[in-house]
């Protein structure tokens, strides 16, 4: 499975592509940051993020895009910018028919480090170790994007089994009502 992880942000939108399957060594295919100027008009910044993400989608052809789920913070302005960048990532993927998965920050940290309360340095260190890199990706947004992709690859098999079980249960329940 090839996953493009997106750590959304208006100024720095982290992107990272990881390939592999759960239980096997993973491989980083690319990592970086799509940047926009804080001085630019909001609409132009969103277009810049879109263009940057489209280039990543063209180059790496991911099977899935994993985006960090926006969570409530005290700074509404930061949340809004993150949500807008997140929506651009989802739009770019949907336009191409690529499935999107959302993961919370604590879910990502727990998957990669074993603790949902890990700090940025711990996430960066584990991403470096898991992908057998020489150094942690910089800035932290890039490492976070790789962590997102890793989280999804590792959690997708279990999530798929749960979805299949729920669908089977719903199907059996509806058959029971119609009989």
Short mmCIF file of C-alpha atoms in Angstrom, two decimals:
data_model
loop_
_atom_site.label_atom_id
_atom_site.label_comp_id
_atom_site.label_asym_id
_atom_site.label_seq_id
_atom_site.Cartn_x
_atom_site.Cartn_y
_atom_site.Cartn_z
CA UNK A 1 0.00 0.00 0.00
CA UNK A 2 1.27 3.47 -0.90
CA UNK A 3 -0.01 6.27 1.36
CA UNK A 4 0.45 10.02 1.12
CA UNK A 5 0.35 11.48 4.63
CA UNK A 6 -0.70 15.13 4.92
CA UNK A 7 -0.09 17.19 8.06
CA UNK A 8 -2.28 20.17 7.13
CA UNK A 9 -1.25 23.76 7.70
CA UNK A 10 -1.51 27.04 5.81
CA UNK A 11 2.13 28.07 6.13
CA UNK A 12 3.70 24.59 6.22
CA UNK A 13 1.73 21.60 5.00
CA UNK A 14 3.78 18.48 5.69
CA UNK A 15 3.69 15.71 3.08
CA UNK A 16 5.23 12.25 3.14
CA UNK A 17 4.80 9.09 1.12
CA UNK A 18 5.30 5.67 2.68
CA UNK A 19 4.93 2.29 1.04
CA UNK A 20 4.47 -1.09 2.68
CA UNK A 21 2.13 -3.37 4.57
CA UNK A 22 1.55 -3.98 8.25
CA UNK A 23 4.06 -6.38 9.77
CA UNK A 24 6.78 -5.71 7.19
CA UNK A 25 9.46 -3.03 6.94
CA UNK A 26 8.14 0.22 5.49
CA UNK A 27 9.84 2.40 2.91
CA UNK A 28 9.78 6.19 2.62
CA UNK A 29 9.38 7.30 -0.98
CA UNK A 30 9.34 11.05 -0.40
CA UNK A 31 8.98 13.72 2.26
CA UNK A 32 8.67 17.48 2.21
CA UNK A 33 6.61 20.54 2.95
CA UNK A 34 4.27 22.59 0.78
CA UNK A 35 4.85 26.19 1.87
CA UNK A 36 2.82 29.36 1.45
CA UNK A 37 3.58 32.90 2.54
CA UNK A 38 1.79 34.12 5.65
CA UNK A 39 1.52 37.52 3.91
CA UNK A 40 -0.39 36.17 0.90
CA UNK A 41 -4.17 36.33 0.45
CA UNK A 42 -5.94 33.30 1.93
CA UNK A 43 -7.37 32.22 -1.43
CA UNK A 44 -3.92 32.29 -3.03
CA UNK A 45 -2.49 30.29 -0.14
CA UNK A 46 -5.13 27.60 -0.60
CA UNK A 47 -4.39 27.49 -4.34
CA UNK A 48 -0.69 27.13 -3.51
CA UNK A 49 -1.43 24.19 -1.22
CA UNK A 50 -3.63 22.63 -3.88
CA UNK A 51 -0.93 22.97 -6.55
CA UNK A 52 1.71 21.54 -4.24
CA UNK A 53 -0.45 18.56 -3.26
CA UNK A 54 -1.37 17.92 -6.90
CA UNK A 55 2.35 17.67 -7.73
CA UNK A 56 2.80 15.09 -4.95
CA UNK A 57 -0.22 13.12 -6.15
CA UNK A 58 1.09 13.19 -9.74
CA UNK A 59 4.58 12.09 -8.77
CA UNK A 60 3.79 9.36 -6.23
CA UNK A 61 0.35 8.06 -7.29
CA UNK A 62 -0.75 7.04 -3.76
CA UNK A 63 -3.52 4.51 -3.19
CA UNK A 64 -4.78 6.47 -0.20
CA UNK A 65 -4.35 9.90 1.36
CA UNK A 66 -4.17 10.04 5.17
CA UNK A 67 -4.91 13.46 6.67
CA UNK A 68 -4.59 14.56 10.27
CA UNK A 69 -8.06 15.10 11.70
CA UNK A 70 -8.51 18.67 12.83
CA UNK A 71 -9.14 18.88 16.55
CA UNK A 72 -10.35 21.76 18.67
CA UNK A 73 -7.66 24.01 20.02
CA UNK A 74 -7.94 27.25 21.93
CA UNK A 75 -6.64 29.27 18.98
CA UNK A 76 -9.59 29.42 16.56
CA UNK A 77 -7.49 31.08 13.85
CA UNK A 78 -5.02 28.18 13.86
CA UNK A 79 -7.85 25.63 13.76
CA UNK A 80 -9.48 27.40 10.82
CA UNK A 81 -6.26 27.45 8.80
CA UNK A 82 -5.60 23.81 9.55
CA UNK A 83 -9.17 22.87 8.61
CA UNK A 84 -8.93 24.79 5.35
CA UNK A 85 -5.65 23.09 4.39
CA UNK A 86 -7.14 19.74 5.40
CA UNK A 87 -10.16 20.35 3.15
CA UNK A 88 -7.86 21.12 0.21
CA UNK A 89 -6.05 17.80 0.73
CA UNK A 90 -9.34 15.89 0.87
CA UNK A 91 -10.61 17.70 -2.23
CA UNK A 92 -7.47 16.90 -4.23
CA UNK A 93 -7.75 13.22 -3.33
CA UNK A 94 -11.52 13.02 -3.94
CA UNK A 95 -11.15 14.68 -7.34
CA UNK A 96 -8.91 11.75 -8.34
CA UNK A 97 -11.05 9.08 -6.70
CA UNK A 98 -8.40 8.37 -4.06
CA UNK A 99 -9.81 7.30 -0.67
CA UNK A 100 -9.10 9.56 2.30
CA UNK A 101 -8.57 8.45 5.90
CA UNK A 102 -8.55 10.82 8.87
CA UNK A 103 -6.50 10.10 11.99
CA UNK A 104 -6.37 12.08 15.22
CA UNK A 105 -3.05 13.39 16.55
CA UNK A 106 -3.21 11.07 19.58
CA UNK A 107 -4.02 8.07 17.36
CA UNK A 108 -0.98 8.85 15.17
CA UNK A 109 1.33 9.30 18.16
CA UNK A 110 0.09 6.09 19.78
CA UNK A 111 0.56 4.10 16.57
CA UNK A 112 4.11 5.31 16.00
CA UNK A 113 5.48 5.71 19.53
CA UNK A 114 3.15 3.67 21.74
CA UNK A 115 1.96 6.79 23.57
CA UNK A 116 -0.80 9.16 22.49
CA UNK A 117 0.97 11.90 24.45
CA UNK A 118 4.35 11.66 22.73
CA UNK A 119 6.05 14.93 21.84
CA UNK A 120 7.30 16.03 18.42
CA UNK A 121 10.85 14.83 19.15
CA UNK A 122 9.64 11.33 20.09
CA UNK A 123 7.53 11.11 16.92
CA UNK A 124 10.46 12.27 14.80
CA UNK A 125 12.80 9.76 16.44
CA UNK A 126 10.43 6.84 15.89
CA UNK A 127 9.72 7.83 12.27
CA UNK A 128 13.48 7.92 11.72
CA UNK A 129 13.88 4.49 13.26
CA UNK A 130 10.86 2.86 11.60
CA UNK A 131 11.83 4.09 8.13
CA UNK A 132 15.55 3.48 8.71
CA UNK A 133 16.49 7.10 7.94
CA UNK A 134 19.80 8.74 8.76
CA UNK A 135 18.15 11.71 10.52
CA UNK A 136 14.68 12.90 11.48
CA UNK A 137 12.88 14.70 8.65
CA UNK A 138 12.80 18.48 9.08
CA UNK A 139 10.69 20.41 9.84
CA UNK A 140 8.50 18.48 12.27
CA UNK A 141 5.54 18.85 9.87
CA UNK A 142 7.34 16.56 7.42
CA UNK A 143 7.98 13.92 10.11
CA UNK A 144 4.33 14.20 11.19
CA UNK A 145 3.19 13.53 7.61
CA UNK A 146 5.29 10.35 7.51
CA UNK A 147 3.88 9.33 10.91
CA UNK A 148 0.37 9.73 9.47
CA UNK A 149 1.18 7.43 6.56
CA UNK A 150 2.75 4.85 8.90
CA UNK A 151 -0.27 5.02 11.23
CA UNK A 152 -2.65 4.34 8.38
CA UNK A 153 -0.66 1.45 6.93
CA UNK A 154 -0.48 -0.21 10.34
CA UNK A 155 -4.12 0.42 11.28
CA UNK A 156 -5.83 -0.15 7.92
CA UNK A 157 -6.07 -3.97 8.17
CA UNK A 158 -7.83 -3.79 11.56
CA UNK A 159 -10.09 -0.93 10.43
CA UNK A 160 -11.06 -2.87 7.30
CA UNK A 161 -11.96 -5.95 9.36
CA UNK A 162 -14.10 -3.81 11.68
CA UNK A 163 -15.90 -2.19 8.75
CA UNK A 164 -16.57 -5.61 7.20
CA UNK A 165 -17.92 -6.93 10.50
CA UNK A 166 -20.23 -3.92 10.90
CA UNK A 167 -21.47 -4.30 7.30
CA UNK A 168 -22.08 -8.03 7.81
CA UNK A 169 -23.95 -7.37 11.05
CA UNK A 170 -26.11 -4.69 9.37
CA UNK A 171 -26.81 -7.03 6.44
CA UNK A 172 -27.81 -9.89 8.75
CA UNK A 173 -29.98 -7.57 10.82
CA UNK A 174 -31.83 -6.30 7.75
CA UNK A 175 -32.37 -9.87 6.50
CA UNK A 176 -33.83 -10.80 9.88
CA UNK A 177 -36.33 -7.94 9.68
CA UNK A 178 -37.43 -8.77 6.14
CA UNK A 179 -38.00 -12.46 6.87
#
